[in-house]
mmCIF file of C-alpha atoms in Angstrom:
data_model
loop_
_atom_site.group_PDB
_atom_site.id
_atom_site.type_symbol
_atom_site.label_atom_id
_atom_site.label_comp_id
_atom_site.label_asym_id
_atom_site.label_seq_id
_atom_site.Cartn_x
_atom_site.Cartn_y
_atom_site.Cartn_z
ATOM 1 C CA MET A 1 3.494 -7.001 2.454
ATOM 2 C CA LEU A 2 6.081 -9.551 1.362
ATOM 3 C CA ASP A 3 9.769 -8.813 1.829
ATOM 4 C CA SER A 4 10.415 -9.278 -1.904
ATOM 5 C CA ASP A 5 7.663 -6.791 -2.836
ATOM 6 C CA LEU A 6 9.002 -4.220 -0.395
ATOM 7 C CA ALA A 7 12.559 -4.762 -1.626
ATOM 8 C CA ARG A 8 11.442 -4.166 -5.211
ATOM 9 C CA LEU A 9 9.643 -0.966 -4.179
ATOM 10 C CA TYR A 10 12.653 0.228 -2.163
ATOM 11 C CA GLU A 11 14.970 -0.690 -5.054
ATOM 12 C CA VAL A 12 17.153 -2.984 -2.939
ATOM 13 C CA GLU A 13 17.746 -6.730 -3.017
ATOM 14 C CA THR A 14 15.484 -8.846 -0.806
ATOM 15 C CA LYS A 15 18.601 -10.226 0.865
ATOM 16 C CA ALA A 16 19.778 -6.703 1.752
ATOM 17 C CA LEU A 17 16.358 -5.767 3.156
ATOM 18 C CA ASN A 18 16.229 -8.902 5.310
ATOM 19 C CA GLN A 19 19.809 -8.372 6.523
ATOM 20 C CA ALA A 20 18.933 -4.828 7.612
ATOM 21 C CA VAL A 21 15.912 -6.191 9.463
ATOM 22 C CA LYS A 22 17.964 -8.912 11.176
ATOM 23 C CA ARG A 23 20.515 -6.300 12.312
ATOM 24 C CA ASN A 24 17.593 -4.470 13.961
ATOM 25 C CA ILE A 25 15.438 -7.465 14.895
ATOM 26 C CA GLU A 26 14.436 -5.941 18.256
ATOM 27 C CA ARG A 27 12.391 -3.396 16.269
ATOM 28 C CA PHE A 28 10.286 -6.137 14.648
ATOM 29 C CA PRO A 29 8.130 -8.117 17.091
ATOM 30 C CA GLU A 30 5.866 -10.797 15.614
ATOM 31 C CA ASP A 31 2.951 -8.383 15.181
ATOM 32 C CA PHE A 32 5.214 -6.217 12.957
ATOM 33 C CA MET A 33 6.758 -9.027 10.911
ATOM 34 C CA PHE A 34 6.407 -12.791 10.625
ATOM 35 C CA GLN A 35 7.643 -15.551 8.370
ATOM 36 C CA LEU A 36 5.208 -17.530 6.226
ATOM 37 C CA THR A 37 4.829 -21.220 6.979
ATOM 38 C CA GLU A 38 5.548 -23.715 4.213
ATOM 39 C CA GLU A 39 1.805 -24.285 3.764
ATOM 40 C CA GLU A 40 1.076 -20.545 3.466
ATOM 41 C CA PHE A 41 3.965 -20.145 1.038
ATOM 42 C CA GLU A 42 2.667 -22.989 -1.162
ATOM 43 C CA ILE A 43 -0.784 -21.363 -1.251
ATOM 44 C CA TRP A 44 0.807 -18.044 -2.166
ATOM 45 C CA VAL A 45 2.917 -19.650 -4.922
ATOM 46 C CA ARG A 46 -0.152 -21.351 -6.418
ATOM 47 C CA SER A 47 -1.980 -18.014 -6.469
ATOM 48 C CA GLN A 48 0.725 -16.356 -8.583
ATOM 49 C CA ILE A 49 0.125 -16.145 -12.315
ATOM 50 C CA VAL A 50 3.658 -15.262 -13.318
ATOM 51 C CA THR A 51 6.614 -17.584 -12.843
ATOM 52 C CA SER A 52 9.953 -16.833 -11.258
ATOM 53 C CA PRO A 53 12.665 -15.571 -13.565
ATOM 54 C CA LYS A 54 15.195 -18.109 -14.832
ATOM 55 C CA GLY A 55 17.407 -19.174 -11.966
ATOM 56 C CA GLY A 56 15.077 -17.374 -9.561
ATOM 57 C CA GLY A 57 13.144 -18.777 -6.674
ATOM 58 C CA ARG A 58 13.525 -18.473 -2.953
ATOM 59 C CA ARG A 59 15.821 -20.348 -0.637
ATOM 60 C CA TYR A 60 13.989 -19.180 2.471
ATOM 61 C CA LEU A 61 10.365 -18.668 3.379
ATOM 62 C CA PRO A 62 9.399 -15.013 2.860
ATOM 63 C CA TYR A 63 8.861 -12.529 5.626
ATOM 64 C CA VAL A 64 5.624 -10.564 5.738
ATOM 65 C CA PHE A 65 5.456 -7.056 7.170
ATOM 66 C CA THR A 66 2.366 -5.555 8.749
ATOM 67 C CA GLU A 67 1.579 -1.857 8.579
ATOM 68 C CA GLN A 68 3.622 -1.278 11.739
ATOM 69 C CA GLY A 69 6.511 -3.312 10.321
ATOM 70 C CA VAL A 70 6.545 -1.247 7.140
ATOM 71 C CA ALA A 71 6.587 1.911 9.260
ATOM 72 C CA MET A 72 9.508 0.525 11.264
ATOM 73 C CA LEU A 73 11.427 -0.155 8.044
ATOM 74 C CA SER A 74 11.598 3.592 7.444
ATOM 75 C CA GLY A 75 13.858 3.850 10.477
ATOM 76 C CA ILE A 76 16.394 1.371 9.174
ATOM 77 C CA LEU A 77 16.265 2.032 5.405
ATOM 78 C CA LYS A 78 17.345 5.614 4.996
ATOM 79 C CA SER A 79 17.607 6.089 1.246
ATOM 80 C CA LYS A 80 15.496 8.787 -0.397
ATOM 81 C CA CYS A 81 13.667 6.097 -2.368
ATOM 82 C CA ALA A 82 12.852 4.129 0.806
ATOM 83 C CA VAL A 83 11.470 7.221 2.535
ATOM 84 C CA ASP A 84 9.325 8.198 -0.477
ATOM 85 C CA VAL A 85 7.989 4.669 -0.927
ATOM 86 C CA ASN A 86 7.263 4.362 2.782
ATOM 87 C CA ILE A 87 5.153 7.515 2.691
ATOM 88 C CA GLN A 88 3.150 6.115 -0.226
ATOM 89 C CA ILE A 89 2.652 2.770 1.548
ATOM 90 C CA MET A 90 1.471 4.464 4.749
ATOM 91 C CA ARG A 91 -1.009 6.549 2.763
ATOM 92 C CA THR A 92 -2.299 3.377 1.110
ATOM 93 C CA PHE A 93 -2.815 1.702 4.490
ATOM 94 C CA VAL A 94 -4.758 4.760 5.668
ATOM 95 C CA LYS A 95 -6.994 4.632 2.569
ATOM 96 C CA MET A 96 -7.603 0.894 3.078
ATOM 97 C CA ARG A 97 -8.600 1.496 6.699
ATOM 98 C CA GLN A 98 -10.945 4.332 5.671
ATOM 99 C CA TRP A 99 -12.564 2.075 3.044
ATOM 100 C CA ALA A 100 -13.114 -0.666 5.631
ATOM 101 C CA ILE A 101 -14.668 1.798 8.093
ATOM 102 C CA GLU A 102 -16.936 3.301 5.438
ATOM 103 C CA ASN A 103 -18.170 -0.118 4.348
ATOM 104 C CA LYS A 104 -18.749 -1.162 7.946
ATOM 105 C CA GLU A 105 -20.902 1.919 8.499
ATOM 106 C CA LEU A 106 -22.835 1.195 5.296
ATOM 107 C CA ALA A 107 -23.479 -2.395 6.384
ATOM 108 C CA GLU A 108 -24.682 -1.194 9.794
ATOM 109 C CA ARG A 109 -27.056 1.322 8.178
ATOM 110 C CA LEU A 110 -28.467 -1.344 5.850
ATOM 111 C CA SER A 111 -29.041 -3.605 8.823
ATOM 112 C CA GLU A 112 -30.847 -0.800 10.658
ATOM 113 C CA LEU A 113 -33.065 -0.172 7.620
ATOM 114 C CA GLU A 114 -33.897 -3.855 7.361
ATOM 115 C CA HIS A 115 -34.780 -3.977 11.062
ATOM 116 C CA TYR A 116 -36.937 -0.847 10.731
ATOM 117 C CA PHE A 117 -38.900 -2.255 7.790
ATOM 118 C CA MET A 118 -39.420 -5.572 9.536
ATOM 119 C CA GLN A 119 -40.791 -3.792 12.635
ATOM 120 C CA HIS A 120 -42.971 -1.161 10.947
ATOM 121 C CA CYS A 121 -44.216 -2.552 7.662
ATOM 122 C CA LYS A 122 -45.904 -5.837 8.549
ATOM 123 C CA GLU A 123 -48.979 -5.191 6.393
ATOM 124 C CA ASN A 124 -47.189 -5.390 3.033
ATOM 125 C CA ASP A 125 -45.199 -8.620 3.252
ATOM 126 C CA ALA A 126 -44.587 -8.901 -0.519
ATOM 127 C CA ASP A 127 -43.056 -5.414 -0.672
ATOM 128 C CA ILE A 128 -40.982 -6.084 2.426
ATOM 129 C CA ALA A 129 -39.665 -9.302 0.905
ATOM 130 C CA GLU A 130 -38.532 -7.361 -2.180
ATOM 131 C CA ILE A 131 -36.888 -4.659 -0.057
ATOM 132 C CA ASN A 132 -35.221 -7.301 2.103
ATOM 133 C CA LYS A 133 -33.958 -9.086 -1.015
ATOM 134 C CA ALA A 134 -32.482 -5.839 -2.373
ATOM 135 C CA LEU A 135 -30.855 -4.994 0.973
ATOM 136 C CA THR A 136 -29.348 -8.483 1.202
ATOM 137 C CA LEU A 137 -27.956 -8.212 -2.312
ATOM 138 C CA LEU A 138 -26.479 -4.783 -1.607
ATOM 139 C CA SER A 139 -25.047 -6.012 1.697
ATOM 140 C CA GLU A 140 -23.335 -8.952 -0.002
ATOM 141 C CA ARG A 141 -21.797 -6.657 -2.612
ATOM 142 C CA THR A 142 -20.268 -4.404 0.046
ATOM 143 C CA LYS A 143 -18.675 -7.147 2.140
ATOM 144 C CA PRO A 144 -14.888 -6.753 2.053
ATOM 145 C CA ASN A 145 -12.830 -9.731 0.950
ATOM 146 C CA LYS A 146 -10.642 -11.258 3.623
ATOM 147 C CA ILE A 147 -6.987 -10.767 2.826
ATOM 148 C CA GLY A 148 -3.752 -11.925 4.363
ATOM 149 C CA PHE A 149 -2.597 -15.071 6.031
ATOM 150 C CA LYS A 150 -3.523 -16.707 9.308
ATOM 151 C CA SER A 151 -0.836 -16.261 11.919
#
Protein backbone atom coordinates (compact mmCIF):
# COMPACT_ATOMS: atom_id res chain seq x y z
CA MET A 1 0.00 0.00 0.00
CA LEU A 2 1.25 3.48 -0.83
CA ASP A 3 2.31 5.82 1.96
CA SER A 4 -0.22 8.45 0.82
CA ASP A 5 -3.09 5.92 0.89
CA LEU A 6 -2.13 4.76 4.36
CA ALA A 7 -1.78 8.34 5.58
CA ARG A 8 -5.27 9.15 4.30
CA LEU A 9 -6.68 6.07 6.05
CA TYR A 10 -4.84 6.91 9.29
CA GLU A 11 -5.97 10.55 9.00
CA VAL A 12 -2.42 11.94 9.13
CA GLU A 13 -0.31 13.78 6.57
CA THR A 14 1.91 11.63 4.35
CA LYS A 15 4.88 13.65 5.56
CA ALA A 16 4.05 12.83 9.20
CA LEU A 17 3.66 9.12 8.42
CA ASN A 18 7.01 9.01 6.60
CA GLN A 19 8.74 10.95 9.40
CA ALA A 20 7.45 8.43 11.96
CA VAL A 21 8.76 5.61 9.78
CA LYS A 22 12.18 7.27 9.38
CA ARG A 23 12.43 7.71 13.17
CA ASN A 24 11.91 3.93 13.43
CA ILE A 25 13.61 2.85 10.21
CA GLU A 26 15.17 -0.23 11.84
CA ARG A 27 11.64 -1.68 12.03
CA PHE A 28 11.20 -1.47 8.24
CA PRO A 29 13.57 -3.71 6.26
CA GLU A 30 13.16 -3.73 2.47
CA ASP A 31 10.68 -6.61 2.55
CA PHE A 32 8.42 -4.47 4.80
CA MET A 33 8.75 -1.20 2.89
CA PHE A 34 10.43 0.03 -0.28
CA GLN A 35 10.47 3.15 -2.39
CA LEU A 36 9.11 3.11 -5.94
CA THR A 37 11.57 3.74 -8.75
CA GLU A 38 10.92 6.64 -11.11
CA GLU A 39 9.77 4.19 -13.80
CA GLU A 40 7.32 2.44 -11.43
CA PHE A 41 6.03 5.81 -10.24
CA GLU A 42 5.42 6.98 -13.83
CA ILE A 43 3.47 3.78 -14.56
CA TRP A 44 1.44 4.30 -11.40
CA VAL A 45 0.73 7.95 -12.29
CA ARG A 46 -0.45 6.98 -15.78
CA SER A 47 -2.80 4.40 -14.27
CA GLN A 48 -4.57 7.01 -12.12
CA ILE A 49 -7.82 8.43 -13.45
CA VAL A 50 -8.06 11.37 -11.09
CA THR A 51 -5.57 14.23 -11.05
CA SER A 52 -3.74 15.71 -8.11
CA PRO A 53 -5.45 18.56 -6.32
CA LYS A 54 -4.36 22.09 -7.23
CA GLY A 55 -0.87 22.67 -5.91
CA GLY A 56 -0.61 18.96 -5.11
CA GLY A 57 1.87 16.46 -6.39
CA ARG A 58 4.77 14.69 -4.80
CA ARG A 59 8.28 15.91 -4.23
CA TYR A 60 9.59 12.45 -3.41
CA LEU A 61 8.97 8.99 -4.78
CA PRO A 62 6.33 7.21 -2.68
CA TYR A 63 7.04 4.45 -0.23
CA VAL A 64 5.13 1.19 -0.52
CA PHE A 65 4.35 -0.94 2.51
CA THR A 66 3.89 -4.70 2.41
CA GLU A 67 1.55 -6.54 4.74
CA GLN A 68 4.35 -6.83 7.31
CA GLY A 69 5.16 -3.12 6.95
CA VAL A 70 1.54 -2.16 7.57
CA ALA A 71 1.55 -4.37 10.67
CA MET A 72 4.73 -2.68 11.87
CA LEU A 73 3.10 0.74 11.44
CA SER A 74 0.68 -0.15 14.22
CA GLY A 75 3.61 -0.09 16.63
CA ILE A 76 4.64 3.44 15.76
CA LEU A 77 1.26 5.08 15.03
CA LYS A 78 -0.66 4.85 18.26
CA SER A 79 -3.81 6.85 17.62
CA LYS A 80 -7.17 5.12 17.99
CA CYS A 81 -7.84 5.70 14.29
CA ALA A 82 -4.51 4.11 13.30
CA VAL A 83 -5.19 1.03 15.42
CA ASP A 84 -8.73 0.61 14.04
CA VAL A 85 -7.59 1.07 10.44
CA ASN A 86 -4.70 -1.33 10.94
CA ILE A 87 -7.07 -4.03 12.13
CA GLN A 88 -9.23 -3.55 9.03
CA ILE A 89 -6.18 -3.67 6.73
CA MET A 90 -4.89 -6.87 8.35
CA ARG A 91 -8.30 -8.48 7.94
CA THR A 92 -8.30 -7.48 4.27
CA PHE A 93 -4.88 -9.05 3.74
CA VAL A 94 -6.14 -12.26 5.35
CA LYS A 95 -9.19 -12.32 3.03
CA MET A 96 -6.97 -11.72 -0.02
CA ARG A 97 -4.71 -14.61 0.99
CA GLN A 98 -7.72 -16.89 1.53
CA TRP A 99 -9.08 -15.95 -1.92
CA ALA A 100 -5.72 -16.76 -3.54
CA ILE A 101 -5.54 -20.13 -1.77
CA GLU A 102 -9.11 -21.02 -2.71
CA ASN A 103 -8.51 -20.18 -6.36
CA LYS A 104 -5.27 -22.15 -6.38
CA GLU A 105 -7.11 -25.20 -5.07
CA LEU A 106 -9.83 -24.75 -7.70
CA ALA A 107 -7.24 -24.54 -10.48
CA GLU A 108 -5.52 -27.69 -9.19
CA ARG A 109 -8.84 -29.57 -9.10
CA LEU A 110 -9.68 -28.48 -12.65
CA SER A 111 -6.28 -29.68 -13.79
CA GLU A 112 -6.85 -33.04 -12.10
CA LEU A 113 -10.25 -33.38 -13.80
CA GLU A 114 -8.73 -32.57 -17.17
CA HIS A 115 -5.99 -35.15 -16.63
CA TYR A 116 -8.55 -37.76 -15.55
CA PHE A 117 -10.71 -37.23 -18.64
CA MET A 118 -7.71 -37.36 -20.94
CA GLN A 119 -6.60 -40.69 -19.39
CA HIS A 120 -9.98 -42.43 -19.12
CA CYS A 121 -12.21 -41.16 -21.90
CA LYS A 122 -10.25 -41.76 -25.10
CA GLU A 123 -13.20 -43.23 -27.00
CA ASN A 124 -15.24 -40.01 -27.18
CA ASP A 125 -12.76 -37.43 -28.46
CA ALA A 126 -15.42 -34.88 -29.49
CA ASP A 127 -16.95 -34.86 -26.00
CA ILE A 128 -13.53 -34.65 -24.40
CA ALA A 129 -12.64 -31.69 -26.59
CA GLU A 130 -15.79 -29.88 -25.41
CA ILE A 131 -15.06 -30.70 -21.76
CA ASN A 132 -11.45 -29.60 -22.18
CA LYS A 133 -12.60 -26.35 -23.79
CA ALA A 134 -14.98 -25.66 -20.89
CA LEU A 135 -12.30 -26.46 -18.29
CA THR A 136 -9.82 -24.17 -20.05
CA LEU A 137 -12.34 -21.34 -20.13
CA LEU A 138 -13.18 -21.80 -16.46
CA SER A 139 -9.48 -21.99 -15.58
CA GLU A 140 -8.76 -18.73 -17.38
CA ARG A 141 -11.61 -16.99 -15.56
CA THR A 142 -10.25 -18.01 -12.15
CA LYS A 143 -6.66 -16.90 -12.71
CA PRO A 144 -5.83 -14.07 -10.30
CA ASN A 145 -4.51 -10.84 -11.76
CA LYS A 146 -0.94 -10.01 -10.88
CA ILE A 147 -0.76 -6.94 -8.68
CA GLY A 148 2.02 -4.84 -7.27
CA PHE A 149 5.36 -3.70 -8.52
CA LYS A 150 8.56 -5.55 -9.29
CA SER A 151 11.18 -5.00 -6.63
